[in-house]
mmCIF file of C-alpha atoms in Angstrom:
data_model
loop_
_atom_site.group_PDB
_atom_site.id
_atom_site.type_symbol
_atom_site.label_atom_id
_atom_site.label_comp_id
_atom_site.label_asym_id
_atom_site.label_seq_id
_atom_site.Cartn_x
_atom_site.Cartn_y
_atom_site.Cartn_z
ATOM 1 C CA MET A 1 -67.512 61.056 5.324
ATOM 2 C CA THR A 2 -68.519 58.016 7.296
ATOM 3 C CA VAL A 3 -67.550 57.922 10.945
ATOM 4 C CA GLU A 4 -66.277 54.567 12.133
ATOM 5 C CA PRO A 5 -67.382 53.195 15.494
ATOM 6 C CA LEU A 6 -64.624 52.693 18.069
ATOM 7 C CA ASN A 7 -62.943 49.316 17.983
ATOM 8 C CA ASP A 8 -62.868 47.264 21.177
ATOM 9 C CA GLU A 9 -59.465 48.499 22.269
ATOM 10 C CA ASP A 10 -60.216 52.174 21.716
ATOM 11 C CA ARG A 11 -63.595 51.806 23.379
ATOM 12 C CA ALA A 12 -62.093 50.213 26.478
ATOM 13 C CA GLU A 13 -59.495 52.969 26.663
ATOM 14 C CA ALA A 14 -62.137 55.689 26.209
ATOM 15 C CA LEU A 15 -64.409 54.270 28.902
ATOM 16 C CA ASP A 16 -61.437 53.996 31.209
ATOM 17 C CA THR A 17 -60.385 57.602 30.610
ATOM 18 C CA LEU A 18 -63.873 59.127 30.843
ATOM 19 C CA ASP A 19 -64.337 57.992 34.415
ATOM 20 C CA GLU A 20 -67.175 60.433 35.149
ATOM 21 C CA TRP A 21 -69.250 58.940 32.329
ATOM 22 C CA ASP A 22 -71.346 55.796 32.411
ATOM 23 C CA PHE A 23 -71.624 53.377 29.543
ATOM 24 C CA ASP A 24 -75.136 52.611 28.314
ATOM 25 C CA GLU A 25 -74.632 49.324 26.527
ATOM 26 C CA ALA A 26 -78.152 49.132 25.080
ATOM 27 C CA ARG A 27 -77.687 52.452 23.252
ATOM 28 C CA ASP A 28 -73.925 52.141 22.810
ATOM 29 C CA ALA A 29 -73.749 55.568 24.373
ATOM 30 C CA ILE A 30 -71.931 57.320 27.183
ATOM 31 C CA THR A 31 -74.021 59.252 29.686
ATOM 32 C CA ARG A 32 -73.362 61.759 32.416
ATOM 33 C CA THR A 33 -75.597 63.733 34.753
ATOM 34 C CA PHE A 34 -74.627 67.273 35.765
ATOM 35 C CA THR A 35 -76.233 69.067 38.698
ATOM 36 C CA PHE A 36 -76.068 72.813 39.258
ATOM 37 C CA ALA A 37 -77.261 75.384 41.772
ATOM 38 C CA ASP A 38 -80.327 76.346 39.761
ATOM 39 C CA PHE A 39 -81.863 76.556 36.293
ATOM 40 C CA SER A 40 -79.852 79.615 35.328
ATOM 41 C CA GLU A 41 -76.582 77.830 35.972
ATOM 42 C CA ALA A 42 -77.811 74.642 34.292
ATOM 43 C CA PHE A 43 -78.915 76.477 31.168
ATOM 44 C CA GLY A 44 -75.706 78.476 31.062
ATOM 45 C CA PHE A 45 -73.863 75.164 30.953
ATOM 46 C CA MET A 46 -76.198 73.938 28.205
ATOM 47 C CA ALA A 47 -75.466 77.031 26.137
ATOM 48 C CA ARG A 48 -71.738 76.360 26.412
ATOM 49 C CA VAL A 49 -72.234 72.707 25.462
ATOM 50 C CA ALA A 50 -74.400 73.787 22.502
ATOM 51 C CA LEU A 51 -71.542 75.960 21.214
ATOM 52 C CA LEU A 52 -69.067 73.086 21.578
ATOM 53 C CA ALA A 53 -71.483 70.733 19.830
ATOM 54 C CA GLU A 54 -72.175 73.062 16.937
ATOM 55 C CA LYS A 55 -68.477 73.726 16.463
ATOM 56 C CA ALA A 56 -67.769 69.985 16.436
ATOM 57 C CA ASP A 57 -70.834 69.320 14.249
ATOM 58 C CA HIS A 58 -71.691 66.604 16.741
ATOM 59 C CA HIS A 59 -74.663 66.985 19.037
ATOM 60 C CA PRO A 60 -75.779 65.466 22.327
ATOM 61 C CA GLU A 61 -79.060 63.803 23.203
ATOM 62 C CA TRP A 62 -79.911 65.606 26.378
ATOM 63 C CA SER A 63 -82.593 66.597 28.801
ATOM 64 C CA ASN A 64 -82.957 69.178 31.530
ATOM 65 C CA VAL A 65 -85.132 69.434 34.596
ATOM 66 C CA TRP A 66 -84.504 72.552 36.693
ATOM 67 C CA ASN A 67 -80.879 72.289 37.896
ATOM 68 C CA ARG A 68 -80.141 68.926 36.306
ATOM 69 C CA VAL A 69 -78.776 68.133 32.849
ATOM 70 C CA ASP A 70 -78.555 64.559 31.535
ATOM 71 C CA ILE A 71 -76.337 64.062 28.509
ATOM 72 C CA ALA A 72 -76.013 61.002 26.278
ATOM 73 C CA LEU A 73 -73.438 60.840 23.526
ATOM 74 C CA THR A 74 -73.457 58.382 20.660
ATOM 75 C CA THR A 75 -72.886 58.632 16.921
ATOM 76 C CA HIS A 76 -75.845 57.600 14.800
ATOM 77 C CA ASP A 77 -73.801 57.663 11.576
ATOM 78 C CA ALA A 78 -71.367 55.204 13.134
ATOM 79 C CA GLY A 79 -74.046 53.026 14.698
ATOM 80 C CA GLY A 80 -72.561 53.612 18.150
ATOM 81 C CA LEU A 81 -69.766 55.187 20.088
ATOM 82 C CA SER A 82 -67.117 56.966 17.990
ATOM 83 C CA HIS A 83 -64.132 59.229 18.536
ATOM 84 C CA LYS A 84 -66.549 62.174 18.130
ATOM 85 C CA ASP A 85 -68.286 61.200 21.360
ATOM 86 C CA VAL A 86 -65.015 60.889 23.220
ATOM 87 C CA ALA A 87 -63.855 64.296 21.993
ATOM 88 C CA LEU A 88 -67.140 65.981 22.909
ATOM 89 C CA ALA A 89 -67.214 64.315 26.343
ATOM 90 C CA GLU A 90 -63.688 65.572 27.026
ATOM 91 C CA ALA A 91 -64.635 69.087 25.929
ATOM 92 C CA ILE A 92 -67.726 69.032 28.162
ATOM 93 C CA ASP A 93 -65.682 67.773 31.105
ATOM 94 C CA ALA A 94 -63.271 70.651 30.556
ATOM 95 C CA LEU A 95 -66.178 73.117 31.017
ATOM 96 C CA VAL A 96 -66.958 71.867 34.487
ATOM 97 C CA GLY A 97 -63.329 71.568 35.464
ATOM 98 C CA MET B 1 -96.909 80.654 48.054
ATOM 99 C CA THR B 2 -98.522 77.380 47.176
ATOM 100 C CA VAL B 3 -99.717 76.929 43.623
ATOM 101 C CA GLU B 4 -103.089 75.226 43.296
ATOM 102 C CA PRO B 5 -103.662 72.585 40.634
ATOM 103 C CA LEU B 6 -106.284 73.410 38.023
ATOM 104 C CA ASN B 7 -109.801 72.349 38.872
ATOM 105 C CA ASP B 8 -111.644 70.121 36.399
ATOM 106 C CA GLU B 9 -113.354 72.955 34.607
ATOM 107 C CA ASP B 10 -110.197 75.065 34.161
ATOM 108 C CA ARG B 11 -108.260 72.004 33.090
ATOM 109 C CA ALA B 12 -110.805 71.089 30.424
ATOM 110 C CA GLU B 13 -110.760 74.652 29.145
ATOM 111 C CA ALA B 14 -106.958 74.789 29.114
ATOM 112 C CA LEU B 15 -106.626 71.505 27.226
ATOM 113 C CA ASP B 16 -109.224 72.696 24.744
ATOM 114 C CA THR B 17 -107.402 75.990 24.175
ATOM 115 C CA LEU B 18 -103.899 74.525 23.934
ATOM 116 C CA ASP B 19 -104.762 72.417 20.916
ATOM 117 C CA GLU B 20 -101.147 71.865 19.859
ATOM 118 C CA TRP B 21 -100.356 70.274 23.203
ATOM 119 C CA ASP B 22 -101.036 66.693 24.289
ATOM 120 C CA PHE B 23 -102.163 65.729 27.739
ATOM 121 C CA ASP B 24 -100.044 63.163 29.554
ATOM 122 C CA GLU B 25 -102.458 61.835 32.129
ATOM 123 C CA ALA B 26 -99.913 59.709 33.985
ATOM 124 C CA ARG B 27 -97.733 62.757 34.682
ATOM 125 C CA ASP B 28 -100.578 65.260 34.761
ATOM 126 C CA ALA B 29 -98.512 67.220 32.276
ATOM 127 C CA ILE B 30 -98.948 68.808 28.877
ATOM 128 C CA THR B 31 -96.420 67.941 26.190
ATOM 129 C CA ARG B 32 -95.488 69.251 22.794
ATOM 130 C CA THR B 33 -92.800 68.368 20.270
ATOM 131 C CA PHE B 34 -91.166 71.095 18.191
ATOM 132 C CA THR B 35 -89.132 70.346 15.069
ATOM 133 C CA PHE B 36 -86.732 72.782 13.440
ATOM 134 C CA ALA B 37 -84.432 72.976 10.445
ATOM 135 C CA ASP B 38 -81.320 72.065 12.431
ATOM 136 C CA PHE B 39 -79.659 72.126 15.858
ATOM 137 C CA SER B 40 -78.868 75.822 15.681
ATOM 138 C CA GLU B 41 -82.511 76.708 15.182
ATOM 139 C CA ALA B 42 -83.647 74.225 17.847
ATOM 140 C CA PHE B 43 -81.210 75.568 20.427
ATOM 141 C CA GLY B 44 -82.095 79.150 19.549
ATOM 142 C CA PHE B 45 -85.683 78.261 20.394
ATOM 143 C CA MET B 46 -84.541 76.619 23.636
ATOM 144 C CA ALA B 47 -82.670 79.768 24.633
ATOM 145 C CA ARG B 48 -85.834 81.810 24.122
ATOM 146 C CA VAL B 49 -87.891 79.316 26.133
ATOM 147 C CA ALA B 50 -85.252 79.395 28.880
ATOM 148 C CA LEU B 51 -85.636 83.165 29.150
ATOM 149 C CA LEU B 52 -89.431 82.871 29.345
ATOM 150 C CA ALA B 53 -89.131 80.142 31.960
ATOM 151 C CA GLU B 54 -86.674 82.046 34.119
ATOM 152 C CA LYS B 55 -88.807 85.162 33.947
ATOM 153 C CA ALA B 56 -91.891 83.174 34.975
ATOM 154 C CA ASP B 57 -89.899 81.252 37.581
ATOM 155 C CA HIS B 58 -91.462 78.133 36.113
ATOM 156 C CA HIS B 59 -89.351 75.680 34.160
ATOM 157 C CA PRO B 60 -89.986 72.944 31.617
ATOM 158 C CA GLU B 61 -88.903 69.338 31.647
ATOM 159 C CA TRP B 62 -87.426 69.036 28.206
ATOM 160 C CA SER B 63 -85.124 67.146 25.932
ATOM 161 C CA ASN B 64 -83.401 67.836 22.651
ATOM 162 C CA VAL B 65 -82.035 65.626 19.914
ATOM 163 C CA TRP B 66 -80.567 67.525 16.962
ATOM 164 C CA ASN B 67 -83.497 69.507 15.453
ATOM 165 C CA ARG B 68 -86.166 68.229 17.840
ATOM 166 C CA VAL B 69 -87.253 69.638 21.194
ATOM 167 C CA ASP B 70 -89.726 67.800 23.441
ATOM 168 C CA ILE B 71 -91.287 69.875 26.204
ATOM 169 C CA ALA B 72 -93.372 68.695 29.158
ATOM 170 C CA LEU B 73 -94.992 71.167 31.523
ATOM 171 C CA THR B 74 -96.327 70.336 34.959
ATOM 172 C CA THR B 75 -96.120 71.993 38.371
ATOM 173 C CA HIS B 76 -94.469 69.878 41.037
ATOM 174 C CA ASP B 77 -95.499 72.263 43.823
ATOM 175 C CA ALA B 78 -99.132 71.854 42.779
ATOM 176 C CA GLY B 79 -98.908 68.108 42.248
ATOM 177 C CA GLY B 80 -99.978 68.516 38.632
ATOM 178 C CA LEU B 81 -101.096 70.935 35.984
ATOM 179 C CA SER B 82 -101.507 74.553 37.132
ATOM 180 C CA HIS B 83 -102.139 77.961 35.614
ATOM 181 C CA LYS B 84 -98.339 78.366 35.438
ATOM 182 C CA ASP B 85 -98.165 75.589 32.853
ATOM 183 C CA VAL B 86 -100.936 77.095 30.788
ATOM 184 C CA ALA B 87 -99.259 80.516 30.839
ATOM 185 C CA LEU B 88 -95.858 79.102 29.869
ATOM 186 C CA ALA B 89 -97.379 76.955 27.107
ATOM 187 C CA GLU B 90 -99.112 80.024 25.667
ATOM 188 C CA ALA B 91 -95.868 82.017 25.824
ATOM 189 C CA ILE B 92 -93.978 79.208 24.072
ATOM 190 C CA ASP B 93 -96.652 78.938 21.403
ATOM 191 C CA ALA B 94 -96.324 82.668 20.801
ATOM 192 C CA LEU B 95 -92.613 82.168 20.017
ATOM 193 C CA VAL B 96 -93.322 79.796 17.159
ATOM 194 C CA GLY B 97 -96.258 81.825 15.855
#
């Protein structure tokens, strides 16, 4: 089933709500950097995000260097930001409290 | 304890041995891309690499998109490629057979 990109109104509302996330206009993605005490804590977080992503069947583009995790969310099937990205961002935010 | 960068001879030998890895001269790093059947398999691999890295107290710079994992190894303390990178690369290669 095709995923529709967010319309302008929903996108504005999402970006307003997800105030810890930045909007990457070039990629039509939302991004957030998470910093932890060390690699162990960072990878523990990544494992939890991986479980969320697999359950949602929607996966991040992400990178890790030591205690830092950079996450970008966009929906290739939709050609940009979709409700799937908003839902996953909210679930990730809930992990870090 | 300070980690020394590889000397020219050891570096040449390492790059010759690690024939699945590319040399990124600008970063003085070795890089390799791994592709899997899906996200689950890719993240399973990442979990195994994370355990190797934590055990070695030497961590990759890496990114993941769906079934693809890109790994770069370099040693910041040494200002470039060190024996730690070679050892971790060999351990990672052993995971994928």
